[in-house]
mmCIF file of C-alpha atoms and ligand atoms in Angstrom:
data_model
loop_
_atom_site.group_PDB
_atom_site.id
_atom_site.type_symbol
_atom_site.label_atom_id
_atom_site.label_comp_id
_atom_site.label_asym_id
_atom_site.label_seq_id
_atom_site.Cartn_x
_atom_site.Cartn_y
_atom_site.Cartn_z
ATOM 1 C CA MET B 139 3.736 23.694 -237.207
ATOM 2 C CA THR B 140 1.040 20.965 -236.993
ATOM 3 C CA ASP B 141 -2.017 20.839 -234.759
ATOM 4 C CA GLU B 142 -0.719 17.792 -232.877
ATOM 5 C CA SER B 143 2.777 19.042 -232.049
ATOM 6 C CA PRO B 144 3.201 22.809 -232.172
ATOM 7 C CA THR B 145 6.850 23.900 -231.961
ATOM 8 C CA PRO B 146 7.564 24.939 -228.359
ATOM 9 C CA ARG B 147 8.126 28.685 -228.206
ATOM 10 C CA THR B 148 10.713 30.707 -226.320
ATOM 11 C CA ALA B 149 9.730 33.358 -223.779
ATOM 12 C CA ALA B 150 11.785 35.889 -221.849
ATOM 13 C CA VAL B 151 10.801 36.752 -218.277
ATOM 14 C CA ILE B 152 12.218 40.125 -217.201
ATOM 15 C CA PRO B 153 12.293 40.727 -213.438
ATOM 16 C CA ALA B 154 12.045 44.527 -213.179
ATOM 17 C CA ALA B 155 10.330 44.987 -209.825
ATOM 18 C CA GLY B 156 13.343 46.049 -207.752
ATOM 19 C CA ARG B 157 13.762 49.510 -206.212
ATOM 20 C CA GLY B 158 17.387 50.008 -207.178
ATOM 21 C CA VAL B 159 18.499 51.043 -203.692
ATOM 22 C CA ARG B 160 22.196 50.983 -204.661
ATOM 23 C CA LEU B 161 21.517 53.398 -207.509
ATOM 24 C CA GLY B 162 20.386 56.026 -205.006
ATOM 25 C CA PRO B 163 17.091 57.897 -204.581
ATOM 26 C CA GLY B 164 14.732 58.224 -207.554
ATOM 27 C CA ALA B 165 12.314 56.140 -209.603
ATOM 28 C CA PRO B 166 12.541 52.316 -209.486
ATOM 29 C CA LYS B 167 15.714 51.285 -211.341
ATOM 30 C CA ALA B 168 13.933 49.794 -214.367
ATOM 31 C CA LEU B 169 12.186 53.131 -214.972
ATOM 32 C CA ARG B 170 15.321 55.286 -214.718
ATOM 33 C CA THR B 171 16.482 56.403 -218.137
ATOM 34 C CA LEU B 172 19.556 55.936 -220.323
ATOM 35 C CA ASN B 173 19.698 58.625 -222.998
ATOM 36 C CA GLY B 174 16.039 59.412 -222.315
ATOM 37 C CA THR B 175 14.785 55.817 -222.680
ATOM 38 C CA PRO B 176 13.802 53.768 -219.598
ATOM 39 C CA ILE B 177 16.220 50.953 -218.718
ATOM 40 C CA LEU B 178 13.286 48.513 -218.949
ATOM 41 C CA VAL B 179 12.576 49.532 -222.548
ATOM 42 C CA HIS B 180 16.203 48.852 -223.499
ATOM 43 C CA ALA B 181 15.931 45.428 -221.826
ATOM 44 C CA VAL B 182 12.655 44.526 -223.566
ATOM 45 C CA ARG B 183 14.151 45.529 -226.924
ATOM 46 C CA ALA B 184 17.241 43.425 -226.202
ATOM 47 C CA MET B 185 15.081 40.302 -225.703
ATOM 48 C CA ALA B 186 12.742 41.075 -228.617
ATOM 49 C CA ALA B 187 15.814 41.443 -230.868
ATOM 50 C CA SER B 188 16.189 37.658 -230.882
ATOM 51 C CA ASN B 189 14.185 35.995 -233.678
ATOM 52 C CA ALA B 190 13.507 33.098 -231.309
ATOM 53 C CA VAL B 191 11.725 35.166 -228.647
ATOM 54 C CA SER B 192 7.989 35.583 -229.263
ATOM 55 C CA LEU B 193 6.814 36.450 -225.744
ATOM 56 C CA VAL B 194 8.240 38.869 -223.186
ATOM 57 C CA VAL B 195 6.831 38.794 -219.643
ATOM 58 C CA VAL B 196 7.747 41.935 -217.700
ATOM 59 C CA VAL B 197 7.533 41.715 -213.914
ATOM 60 C CA ALA B 198 6.908 45.316 -212.909
ATOM 61 C CA PRO B 199 7.218 47.218 -209.624
ATOM 62 C CA PRO B 200 3.772 46.575 -208.045
ATOM 63 C CA ASP B 201 2.958 50.307 -207.690
ATOM 64 C CA ASP B 202 3.942 51.028 -211.290
ATOM 65 C CA THR B 203 2.272 48.163 -213.144
ATOM 66 C CA THR B 204 -0.224 50.423 -214.915
ATOM 67 C CA SER B 205 2.370 52.931 -216.085
ATOM 68 C CA VAL B 206 4.656 50.113 -217.248
ATOM 69 C CA LYS B 207 1.781 48.658 -219.291
ATOM 70 C CA THR B 208 1.227 52.051 -220.927
ATOM 71 C CA LEU B 209 4.943 52.495 -221.581
ATOM 72 C CA LEU B 210 5.213 49.112 -223.299
ATOM 73 C CA THR B 211 1.945 49.387 -225.266
ATOM 74 C CA ASP B 212 3.401 52.394 -227.054
ATOM 75 C CA LEU B 213 6.620 50.553 -227.875
ATOM 76 C CA VAL B 214 7.274 49.461 -231.472
ATOM 77 C CA LEU B 215 8.526 45.845 -231.478
ATOM 78 C CA PRO B 216 8.779 43.096 -234.112
ATOM 79 C CA ASP B 217 5.370 41.613 -235.131
ATOM 80 C CA ARG B 218 6.279 38.265 -233.531
ATOM 81 C CA THR B 219 6.679 39.802 -230.079
ATOM 82 C CA GLU B 220 3.877 39.668 -227.515
ATOM 83 C CA VAL B 221 4.361 41.563 -224.235
ATOM 84 C CA VAL B 222 2.646 40.752 -220.943
ATOM 85 C CA VAL B 223 3.068 42.769 -217.721
ATOM 86 C CA VAL B 224 2.529 41.329 -214.227
ATOM 87 C CA PRO B 225 3.189 42.858 -210.777
ATOM 88 C CA GLY B 226 6.325 41.690 -208.956
ATOM 89 C CA GLY B 227 7.107 40.472 -205.445
ATOM 90 C CA GLU B 228 9.262 41.089 -202.393
ATOM 91 C CA ASN B 229 12.507 39.732 -203.823
ATOM 92 C CA ARG B 230 13.890 38.709 -207.200
ATOM 93 C CA GLN B 231 13.054 35.031 -206.793
ATOM 94 C CA GLU B 232 9.438 35.830 -205.955
ATOM 95 C CA SER B 233 9.228 38.213 -208.918
ATOM 96 C CA VAL B 234 10.588 35.537 -211.274
ATOM 97 C CA ARG B 235 8.059 33.028 -209.963
ATOM 98 C CA LEU B 236 5.209 35.483 -210.611
ATOM 99 C CA GLY B 237 6.535 35.903 -214.157
ATOM 100 C CA LEU B 238 6.716 32.131 -214.680
ATOM 101 C CA ASP B 239 3.079 31.836 -213.549
ATOM 102 C CA ALA B 240 2.106 33.980 -216.547
ATOM 103 C CA LEU B 241 3.654 31.661 -219.163
ATOM 104 C CA PRO B 242 1.289 29.852 -221.552
ATOM 105 C CA GLU B 243 1.592 26.071 -222.020
ATOM 106 C CA ASP B 244 3.320 26.200 -225.419
ATOM 107 C CA ILE B 245 6.521 27.762 -224.012
ATOM 108 C CA GLY B 246 9.363 25.225 -224.011
ATOM 109 C CA THR B 247 12.388 27.450 -223.385
ATOM 110 C CA VAL B 248 12.485 30.258 -220.831
ATOM 111 C CA LEU B 249 15.019 33.050 -220.548
ATOM 112 C CA VAL B 250 15.198 34.970 -217.289
ATOM 113 C CA HIS B 251 16.766 38.364 -217.867
ATOM 114 C CA ASP B 252 17.407 41.192 -215.385
ATOM 115 C CA ALA B 253 15.894 44.493 -216.492
ATOM 116 C CA ALA B 254 19.068 45.872 -214.905
ATOM 117 C CA ARG B 255 21.137 44.446 -217.816
ATOM 118 C CA PRO B 256 19.650 46.625 -220.556
ATOM 119 C CA LEU B 257 22.479 46.402 -223.078
ATOM 120 C CA VAL B 258 23.040 42.660 -223.560
ATOM 121 C CA PRO B 259 23.810 42.034 -227.255
ATOM 122 C CA VAL B 260 21.491 39.782 -229.273
ATOM 123 C CA ASP B 261 24.324 37.353 -230.052
ATOM 124 C CA THR B 262 24.601 36.540 -226.349
ATOM 125 C CA VAL B 263 20.832 36.012 -226.107
ATOM 126 C CA ASP B 264 20.911 33.697 -229.123
ATOM 127 C CA ALA B 265 23.888 31.724 -227.793
ATOM 128 C CA VAL B 266 21.986 30.998 -224.572
ATOM 129 C CA ILE B 267 18.837 29.915 -226.430
ATOM 130 C CA GLU B 268 20.836 27.695 -228.777
ATOM 131 C CA ALA B 269 22.552 25.875 -225.912
ATOM 132 C CA VAL B 270 19.164 25.152 -224.283
ATOM 133 C CA ARG B 271 17.725 23.921 -227.581
ATOM 134 C CA GLU B 272 20.727 21.633 -227.966
ATOM 135 C CA GLY B 273 19.743 19.932 -224.727
ATOM 136 C CA ALA B 274 21.216 21.780 -221.738
ATOM 137 C CA PRO B 275 18.535 22.180 -219.030
ATOM 138 C CA ALA B 276 20.172 25.366 -217.713
ATOM 139 C CA VAL B 277 22.584 27.812 -219.367
ATOM 140 C CA VAL B 278 24.275 30.919 -217.984
ATOM 141 C CA PRO B 279 26.413 33.506 -219.795
ATOM 142 C CA ALA B 280 29.650 33.975 -217.865
ATOM 143 C CA LEU B 281 32.892 35.957 -217.939
ATOM 144 C CA PRO B 282 36.271 35.408 -216.265
ATOM 145 C CA LEU B 283 36.939 37.752 -213.340
ATOM 146 C CA ALA B 284 39.211 40.774 -213.549
ATOM 147 C CA ASP B 285 39.576 41.087 -209.769
ATOM 148 C CA THR B 286 40.977 38.521 -207.384
ATOM 149 C CA VAL B 287 38.253 37.442 -204.946
ATOM 150 C CA LYS B 288 38.785 36.877 -201.203
ATOM 151 C CA GLU B 289 36.535 35.119 -198.751
ATOM 152 C CA VAL B 290 36.345 36.961 -195.434
ATOM 153 C CA GLY B 291 35.223 35.980 -191.957
ATOM 154 C CA PRO B 292 33.659 37.961 -189.106
ATOM 155 C CA ALA B 293 35.739 40.715 -187.490
ATOM 156 C CA LEU B 294 37.568 39.541 -184.357
ATOM 157 C CA ARG B 295 36.426 42.629 -182.440
ATOM 158 C CA GLU B 296 33.458 44.982 -182.987
ATOM 159 C CA GLY B 297 34.328 47.504 -185.719
ATOM 160 C CA GLY B 298 37.696 45.846 -186.391
ATOM 161 C CA PRO B 299 38.971 44.689 -189.803
ATOM 162 C CA GLN B 300 37.600 41.424 -191.226
ATOM 163 C CA PRO B 301 40.161 38.641 -191.679
ATOM 164 C CA VAL B 302 40.673 36.955 -195.053
ATOM 165 C CA VAL B 303 39.969 33.238 -194.702
ATOM 166 C CA ALA B 304 40.491 32.029 -198.289
ATOM 167 C CA THR B 305 41.470 33.047 -201.818
ATOM 168 C CA PRO B 306 39.667 30.904 -204.412
ATOM 169 C CA GLU B 307 41.766 30.354 -207.527
ATOM 170 C CA ARG B 308 40.622 33.111 -209.886
ATOM 171 C CA ALA B 309 40.988 31.085 -213.067
ATOM 172 C CA ARG B 310 38.305 28.681 -211.839
ATOM 173 C CA LEU B 311 35.754 31.435 -211.100
ATOM 174 C CA ARG B 312 33.238 33.085 -213.428
ATOM 175 C CA ALA B 313 30.983 36.103 -213.026
ATOM 176 C CA VAL B 314 27.563 35.160 -214.352
ATOM 177 C CA GLN B 315 25.151 37.375 -216.210
ATOM 178 C CA THR B 316 21.707 37.136 -217.730
ATOM 179 C CA PRO B 317 19.761 36.074 -219.751
ATOM 180 C CA GLN B 318 19.969 32.670 -218.111
ATOM 181 C CA GLY B 319 18.182 30.065 -220.228
ATOM 182 C CA PHE B 320 16.212 27.026 -219.100
ATOM 183 C CA ASP B 321 14.207 24.112 -220.208
ATOM 184 C CA ARG B 322 10.834 25.280 -218.918
ATOM 185 C CA ALA B 323 9.971 22.119 -216.951
ATOM 186 C CA THR B 324 13.357 22.151 -215.174
ATOM 187 C CA LEU B 325 13.021 25.786 -214.105
ATOM 188 C CA LEU B 326 9.463 25.290 -212.822
ATOM 189 C CA ARG B 327 10.571 22.230 -210.873
ATOM 190 C CA ALA B 328 13.477 24.193 -209.339
ATOM 191 C CA HIS B 329 11.192 27.033 -208.261
ATOM 192 C CA ARG B 330 8.621 24.652 -206.764
ATOM 193 C CA ALA B 331 11.282 22.723 -204.832
ATOM 194 C CA ILE B 332 12.743 25.901 -203.392
ATOM 195 C CA ALA B 333 9.323 27.358 -202.521
ATOM 196 C CA ALA B 334 8.689 24.189 -200.486
ATOM 197 C CA GLU B 335 12.107 24.360 -198.848
ATOM 198 C CA GLY B 336 11.861 28.095 -198.202
ATOM 199 C CA GLU B 337 15.490 28.847 -199.020
ATOM 200 C CA GLY B 338 16.567 31.260 -201.746
ATOM 201 C CA ALA B 339 19.420 31.642 -204.236
ATOM 202 C CA THR B 340 20.772 34.797 -205.883
ATOM 203 C CA ASP B 341 20.103 33.495 -209.382
ATOM 204 C CA CYS B 342 17.777 31.007 -211.053
ATOM 205 C CA ALA B 343 20.611 28.721 -212.121
ATOM 206 C CA GLY B 344 21.497 28.343 -208.428
ATOM 207 C CA LEU B 345 18.057 26.818 -207.863
ATOM 208 C CA VAL B 346 18.618 24.324 -210.678
ATOM 209 C CA GLU B 347 22.037 23.398 -209.218
ATOM 210 C CA ARG B 348 20.310 22.545 -205.934
ATOM 211 C CA LEU B 349 18.113 20.083 -207.831
ATOM 212 C CA GLY B 350 21.325 18.364 -208.889
ATOM 213 C CA GLU B 351 20.701 19.176 -212.558
ATOM 214 C CA PRO B 352 23.627 20.281 -214.719
ATOM 215 C CA VAL B 353 24.144 23.982 -215.447
ATOM 216 C CA VAL B 354 26.542 25.018 -218.228
ATOM 217 C CA VAL B 355 28.135 28.331 -219.188
ATOM 218 C CA VAL B 356 28.400 30.063 -222.546
ATOM 219 C CA PRO B 357 30.549 33.164 -223.130
ATOM 220 C CA GLY B 358 29.031 36.302 -221.604
ATOM 221 C CA HIS B 359 29.606 39.821 -222.907
ATOM 222 C CA GLU B 360 31.063 42.900 -221.232
ATOM 223 C CA GLU B 361 28.087 44.960 -222.422
ATOM 224 C CA ALA B 362 25.750 42.666 -220.469
ATOM 225 C CA PHE B 363 26.941 44.240 -217.193
ATOM 226 C CA LYS B 364 24.366 44.981 -214.506
ATOM 227 C CA VAL B 365 23.443 48.589 -213.838
ATOM 228 C CA THR B 366 23.835 48.600 -210.069
ATOM 229 C CA ARG B 367 25.542 51.803 -208.878
ATOM 230 C CA PRO B 368 25.535 55.386 -210.218
ATOM 231 C CA LEU B 369 28.781 54.911 -212.163
ATOM 232 C CA ASP B 370 27.117 52.111 -214.151
ATOM 233 C CA LEU B 371 24.697 54.689 -215.628
ATOM 234 C CA VAL B 372 27.676 56.620 -216.975
ATOM 235 C CA LEU B 373 29.137 53.449 -218.503
ATOM 236 C CA ALA B 374 25.795 52.428 -220.033
ATOM 237 C CA GLU B 375 25.324 55.813 -221.701
ATOM 238 C CA ALA B 376 28.883 55.614 -223.041
ATOM 239 C CA VAL B 377 28.135 52.174 -224.537
ATOM 240 C CA LEU B 378 25.001 53.585 -226.216
ATOM 241 C CA ALA B 379 26.994 56.540 -227.585
ATOM 242 C CA ARG B 380 29.613 54.138 -229.008
ATOM 243 C CA ARG B 381 26.886 52.044 -230.623
ATOM 244 C CA ARG B 382 25.323 55.123 -232.200
ATOM 245 C CA ALA B 383 28.678 56.230 -233.548
ATOM 246 C CA ASN B 384 29.342 52.750 -234.981
ATOM 247 C CA ASP B 385 25.856 52.003 -236.348
ATOM 248 C CA GLY B 386 24.833 55.467 -237.436
ATOM 249 C CA PHE B 387 21.590 55.426 -235.410
HETATM 250 N N1 CTP P 643 14.059 42.446 -208.940
HETATM 251 C C1 CTP P 643 12.686 42.132 -209.000
HETATM 252 N N2 CTP P 643 11.944 42.092 -207.851
HETATM 253 C C2 CTP P 643 12.504 42.375 -206.671
HETATM 254 C C3 CTP P 643 13.889 42.685 -206.589
HETATM 255 C C4 CTP P 643 14.652 42.704 -207.749
HETATM 256 O O1 CTP P 643 12.159 41.902 -210.084
HETATM 257 N N3 CTP P 643 11.720 42.385 -205.581
HETATM 258 C C5 CTP P 643 14.827 42.537 -210.198
HETATM 259 C C6 CTP P 643 15.396 43.933 -210.416
HETATM 260 O O2 CTP P 643 14.386 44.796 -210.936
HETATM 261 C C7 CTP P 643 16.542 43.682 -211.351
HETATM 262 C C8 CTP P 643 16.960 42.242 -211.037
HETATM 263 O O3 CTP P 643 15.947 41.690 -210.189
HETATM 264 O O4 CTP P 643 16.171 43.787 -212.719
HETATM 265 C C9 CTP P 643 18.341 42.174 -210.400
HETATM 266 O O5 CTP P 643 18.297 42.790 -209.127
HETATM 267 P P1 CTP P 643 19.188 44.021 -208.656
HETATM 268 O O6 CTP P 643 20.172 44.407 -209.692
HETATM 269 O O7 CTP P 643 19.632 43.738 -207.277
HETATM 270 O O8 CTP P 643 18.092 45.226 -208.662
HETATM 271 P P2 CTP P 643 17.419 45.922 -207.416
HETATM 272 O O9 CTP P 643 17.037 44.912 -206.406
HETATM 273 O O10 CTP P 643 16.364 46.811 -207.964
HETATM 274 O O11 CTP P 643 18.623 46.853 -206.892
HETATM 275 P P3 CTP P 643 19.119 47.023 -205.376
HETATM 276 O O12 CTP P 643 19.493 45.633 -204.918
HETATM 277 O O13 CTP P 643 20.265 47.978 -205.473
HETATM 278 O O14 CTP P 643 17.927 47.595 -204.643
HETATM 279 MG MG1 MG P 644 18.557 43.722 -205.390
#
């Protein structure tokens, strides 16, 4: 690394400010535990596991920012890993933007990773980073669908069944996960354009698509599933138990 051209670093922004309404009553989702460890801690470890990641920005539930800071200060991470905590916003997109605002200038590649995907393997993280470094402005991990998907229309009468209007060909569809990886300038441009337009998207890559920039997929991983409903907690703890049995820790 020279003074004139420091190597751009990679940061991971972790939106963790959601309530987790679909998980049912309790603490915010990121602070619920899997085998006694908060989901957020699993997610931070998953990002810090990549040698390329030297900064993790956690976007915390606004009312819990102080306790999240304490939780993460006590966490043992690799020496290279710096952690910053900022309060989140009303929706995911707003929370991501608040996380992006906290990035220092020397960050060239940005991962955006849902706290709600605590078990993503490091190989998936590294595959996303590598594809960005090889020149893709936006990269998403994706898996083929198990279920057939139907598009439905409004019910013909109040309370009646909704009609199916289309069946997209399953082989052409992918379910996308996180971390999604971006060239920093592209992601900032996408967020600024959308803030001006006022219209949202359900993932960051969707914002980049609206710019007309290419988005590519790399293979996702079944363990990168999103903890959304109560049954997902059972699955996540089973994955951790399998890992412990296989790794001996
Ligand atoms: N998220 C966020 N800020 C928000 C809403 C969501 O940072 N205002 C984050 C969540 O913490 C989560 C990720 O975005 O890590 C994906 O969102 P989702 O799985 O929908 O989580 P929640 O919004 O918390 O869950 P629910 O929709 O069931 O309330
Ligand atoms: Mg949500």
